[in-house]
Coordinates of C-alpha atoms and ligand atoms in Angstrom, one line a residue:
X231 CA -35.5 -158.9 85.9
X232 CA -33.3 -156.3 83.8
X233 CA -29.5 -156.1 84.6
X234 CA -28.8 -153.5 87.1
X235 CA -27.7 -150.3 84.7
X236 CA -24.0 -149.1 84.8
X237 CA -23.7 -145.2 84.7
X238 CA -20.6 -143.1 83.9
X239 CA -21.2 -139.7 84.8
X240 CA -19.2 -136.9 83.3
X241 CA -19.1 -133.4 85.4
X242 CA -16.9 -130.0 85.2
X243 CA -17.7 -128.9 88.7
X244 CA -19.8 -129.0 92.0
X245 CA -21.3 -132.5 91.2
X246 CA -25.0 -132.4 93.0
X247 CA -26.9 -133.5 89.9
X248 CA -24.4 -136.4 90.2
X249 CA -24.8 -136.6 93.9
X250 CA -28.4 -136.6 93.3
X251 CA -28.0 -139.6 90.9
X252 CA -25.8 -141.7 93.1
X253 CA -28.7 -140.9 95.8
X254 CA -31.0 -142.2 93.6
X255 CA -29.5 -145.7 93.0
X256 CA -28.7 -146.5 96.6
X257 CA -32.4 -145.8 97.5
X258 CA -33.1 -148.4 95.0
X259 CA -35.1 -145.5 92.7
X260 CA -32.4 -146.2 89.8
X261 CA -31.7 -149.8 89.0
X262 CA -28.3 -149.3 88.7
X263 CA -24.7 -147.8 90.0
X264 CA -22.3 -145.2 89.2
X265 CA -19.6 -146.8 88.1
X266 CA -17.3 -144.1 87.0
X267 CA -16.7 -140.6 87.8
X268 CA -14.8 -138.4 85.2
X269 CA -13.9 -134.8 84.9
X270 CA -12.1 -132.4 83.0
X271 CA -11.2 -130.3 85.9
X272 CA -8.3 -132.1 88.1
X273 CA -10.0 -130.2 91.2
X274 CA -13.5 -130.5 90.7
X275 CA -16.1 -131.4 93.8
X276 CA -18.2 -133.9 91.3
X277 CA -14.8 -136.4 92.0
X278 CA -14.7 -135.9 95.7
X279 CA -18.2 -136.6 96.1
X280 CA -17.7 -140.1 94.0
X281 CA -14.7 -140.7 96.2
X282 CA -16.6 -140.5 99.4
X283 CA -18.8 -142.6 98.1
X284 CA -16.0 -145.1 97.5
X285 CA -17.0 -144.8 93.3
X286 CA -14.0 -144.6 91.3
X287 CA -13.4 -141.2 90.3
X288 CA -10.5 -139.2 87.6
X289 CA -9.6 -136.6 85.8
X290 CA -9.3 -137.2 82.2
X291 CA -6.3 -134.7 81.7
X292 CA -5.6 -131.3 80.6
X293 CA -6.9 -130.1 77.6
X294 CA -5.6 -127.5 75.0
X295 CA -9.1 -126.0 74.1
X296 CA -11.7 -125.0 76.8
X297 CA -15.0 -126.3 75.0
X298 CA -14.4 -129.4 73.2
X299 CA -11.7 -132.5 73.8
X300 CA -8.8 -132.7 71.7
X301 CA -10.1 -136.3 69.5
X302 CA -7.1 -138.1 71.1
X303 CA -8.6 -137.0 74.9
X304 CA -11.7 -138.3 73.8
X305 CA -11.0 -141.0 72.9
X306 CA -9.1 -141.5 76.3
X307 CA -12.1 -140.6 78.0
X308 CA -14.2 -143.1 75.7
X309 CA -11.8 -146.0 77.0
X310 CA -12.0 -145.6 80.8
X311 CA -15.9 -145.4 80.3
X312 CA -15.5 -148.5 78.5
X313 CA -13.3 -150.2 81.1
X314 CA -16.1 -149.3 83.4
X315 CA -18.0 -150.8 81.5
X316 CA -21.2 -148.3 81.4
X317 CA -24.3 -148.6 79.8
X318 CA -25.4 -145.1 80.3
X319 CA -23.3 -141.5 80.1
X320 CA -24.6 -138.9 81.9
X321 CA -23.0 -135.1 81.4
X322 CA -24.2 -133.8 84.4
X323 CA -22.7 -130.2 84.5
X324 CA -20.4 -131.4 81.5
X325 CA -19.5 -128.3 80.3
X326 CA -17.4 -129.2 76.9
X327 CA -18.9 -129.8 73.1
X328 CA -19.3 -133.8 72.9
X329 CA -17.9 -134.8 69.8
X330 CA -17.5 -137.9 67.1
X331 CA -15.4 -140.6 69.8
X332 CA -17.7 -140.5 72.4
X333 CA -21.3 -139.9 70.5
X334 CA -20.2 -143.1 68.1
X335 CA -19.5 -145.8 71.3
X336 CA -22.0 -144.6 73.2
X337 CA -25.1 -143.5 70.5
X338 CA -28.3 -142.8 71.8
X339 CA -26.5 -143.7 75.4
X340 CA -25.9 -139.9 76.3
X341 CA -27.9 -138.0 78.4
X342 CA -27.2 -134.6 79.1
X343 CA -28.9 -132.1 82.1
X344 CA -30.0 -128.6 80.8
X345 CA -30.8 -125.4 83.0
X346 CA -33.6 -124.0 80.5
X347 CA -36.6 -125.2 78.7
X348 CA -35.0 -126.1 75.1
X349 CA -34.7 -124.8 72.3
X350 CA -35.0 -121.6 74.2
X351 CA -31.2 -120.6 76.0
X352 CA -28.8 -123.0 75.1
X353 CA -25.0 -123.1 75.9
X354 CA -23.8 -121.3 79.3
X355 CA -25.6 -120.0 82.3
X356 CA -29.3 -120.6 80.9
X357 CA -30.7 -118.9 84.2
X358 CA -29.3 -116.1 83.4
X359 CA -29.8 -115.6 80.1
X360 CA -33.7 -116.3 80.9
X361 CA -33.7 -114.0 83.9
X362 CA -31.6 -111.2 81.4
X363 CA -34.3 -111.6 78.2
X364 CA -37.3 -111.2 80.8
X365 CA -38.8 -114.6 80.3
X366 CA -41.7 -115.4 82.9
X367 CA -41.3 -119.1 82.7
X368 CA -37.6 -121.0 82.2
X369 CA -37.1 -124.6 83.2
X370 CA -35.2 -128.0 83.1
X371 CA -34.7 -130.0 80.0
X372 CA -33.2 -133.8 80.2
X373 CA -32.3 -134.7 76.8
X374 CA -30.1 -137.5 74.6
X375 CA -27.0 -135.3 73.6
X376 CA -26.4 -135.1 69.7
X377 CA -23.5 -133.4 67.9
X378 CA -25.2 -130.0 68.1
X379 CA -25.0 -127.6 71.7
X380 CA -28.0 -129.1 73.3
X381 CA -30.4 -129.7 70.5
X382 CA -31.0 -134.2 71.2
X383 CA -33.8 -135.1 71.4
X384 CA -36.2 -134.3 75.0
X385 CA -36.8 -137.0 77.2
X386 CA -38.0 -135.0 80.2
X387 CA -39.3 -130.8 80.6
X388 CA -40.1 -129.3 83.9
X389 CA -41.1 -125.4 84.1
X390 CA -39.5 -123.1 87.2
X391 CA -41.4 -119.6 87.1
X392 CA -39.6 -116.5 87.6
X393 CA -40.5 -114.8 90.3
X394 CA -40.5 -111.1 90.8
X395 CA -37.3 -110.1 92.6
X396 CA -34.9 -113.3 91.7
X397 CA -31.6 -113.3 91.0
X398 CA -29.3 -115.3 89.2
X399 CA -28.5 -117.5 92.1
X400 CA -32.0 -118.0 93.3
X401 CA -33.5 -118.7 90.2
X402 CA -30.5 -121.3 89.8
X403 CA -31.3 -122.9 93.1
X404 CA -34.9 -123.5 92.4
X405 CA -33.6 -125.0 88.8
X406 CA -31.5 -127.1 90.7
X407 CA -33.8 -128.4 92.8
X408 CA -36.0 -129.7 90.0
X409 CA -32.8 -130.9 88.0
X410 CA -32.2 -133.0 90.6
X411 CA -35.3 -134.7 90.8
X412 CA -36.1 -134.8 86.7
X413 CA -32.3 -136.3 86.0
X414 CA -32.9 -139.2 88.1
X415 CA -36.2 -139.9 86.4
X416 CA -35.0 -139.9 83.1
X417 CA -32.2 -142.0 84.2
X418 CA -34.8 -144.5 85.7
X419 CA -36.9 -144.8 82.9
X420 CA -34.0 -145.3 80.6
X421 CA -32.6 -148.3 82.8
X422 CA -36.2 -149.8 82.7
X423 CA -35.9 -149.5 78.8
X424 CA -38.8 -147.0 78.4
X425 CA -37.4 -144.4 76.2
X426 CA -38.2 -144.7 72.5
X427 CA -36.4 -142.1 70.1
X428 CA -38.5 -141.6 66.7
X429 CA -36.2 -138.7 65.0
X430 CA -36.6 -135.8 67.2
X431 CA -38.8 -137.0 69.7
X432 CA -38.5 -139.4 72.8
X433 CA -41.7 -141.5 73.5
X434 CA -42.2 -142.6 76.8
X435 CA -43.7 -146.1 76.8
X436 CA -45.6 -148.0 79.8
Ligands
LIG63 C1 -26.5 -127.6 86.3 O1 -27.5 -126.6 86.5 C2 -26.6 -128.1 84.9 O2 -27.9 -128.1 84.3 C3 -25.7 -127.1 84.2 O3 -24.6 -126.9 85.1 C4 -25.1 -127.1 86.4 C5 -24.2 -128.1 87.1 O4 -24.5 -128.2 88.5 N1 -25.3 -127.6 82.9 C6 -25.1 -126.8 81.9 O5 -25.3 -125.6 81.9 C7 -24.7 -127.6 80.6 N2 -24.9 -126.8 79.4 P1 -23.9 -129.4 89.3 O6 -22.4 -129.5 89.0 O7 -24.2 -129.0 90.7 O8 -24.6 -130.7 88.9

């Protein structure tokens, strides 16, 4: 029997890859619990929906730069993950650079969601930059978050085909919609201990 897995989940916005998490440990399919909430927007949704779910949830406080922590932020953020007491972080629509505080307490403990099949569109709105270079196939990648803009190593790829006619938001809804069923998994194999990392790649063992 392994101990139930403690998850802090980091979020910038709506929150249903988070949503889709917490889902996932109260039906048992994560051996685990959210623990912690954090965000760097004070009015995000990602904290509300922790709150309804009675899961402590904050704001980490206002930053001076827009894609990256100032070190002494991160480091505040590393500490009330710590107090937590989590065993896994999840960036789930984490929209900042991670840097050196958190990547050295939690290494090889970060796993980040990503709206495109890696290495192909990293950094903002993937969908759109698929659907704008005329790709017929994009994609979810769940990955372990290094200090480059979301080049860790892949746990977990699903393809979503484009469809003739799509749009930004309907492409992004059918990416959700897999995101939120491939996060969870990775999550679940990495609280059963399944996830090897050899260098770049992630072996998923039985
Ligand atoms: C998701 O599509 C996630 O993959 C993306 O932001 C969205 C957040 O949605 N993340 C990135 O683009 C990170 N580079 P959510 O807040 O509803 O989970």
């Amino acid at each position: 029997m392994t101990t139930p897995l403690r998850i802090g989940v980091l979020g910038s916005g709506n929150g249903s890859n988070c949503e889709a998490i917490m889902e996932a440990c109260d039906r048992g399919v994560i051996p685990g619990a959210v623990t912690v909430v954090l965000s760097d927007h004070a009015d995000a949704f990602i904290l509300e929906r922790a709150r309804h779910r009675g899961i402590p949830a904050a704001f980490i406080g206002q930053s001076q730069f827009k894609t990256k922590l100032e070190p002494e932020l991160e480091q505040h953020l590393v500490r009330l993950l710590q107090e937590a007491q989590v065993g896994l972080v999840a960036l789930a629509g984490y929209m900042r650079v991670v840097k050196r505080p958190l990547l050295h307490a939690f290494a090889g403990r970060i796993i980040n969601v990503h709206p495109s099949l890696l290495p192909s569109f990293p950094g903002l709105k993937s969908w759109e930059q698929a659907l704008n270079h005329g790709v017929k196939v994009t994609g979810v990648t769940v990955h372990f978050v290094n200090e480059g803009v979301d080049t860790g190593p892949i746990i977990l790829q699903e393809a979503v085909p484009i469809l003739p006619g799509d749009t930004a938001e309907s492409l992004h809804q059918r990416i959700h919609a897999v995101e939120h069923r491939l996060f969870p998994e990775a999550i679940r194999l990495f609280a059963a201990n399944r996830l090897r990392i050899s260098g770049r790649r992630v072996d998923v063992t039985s």
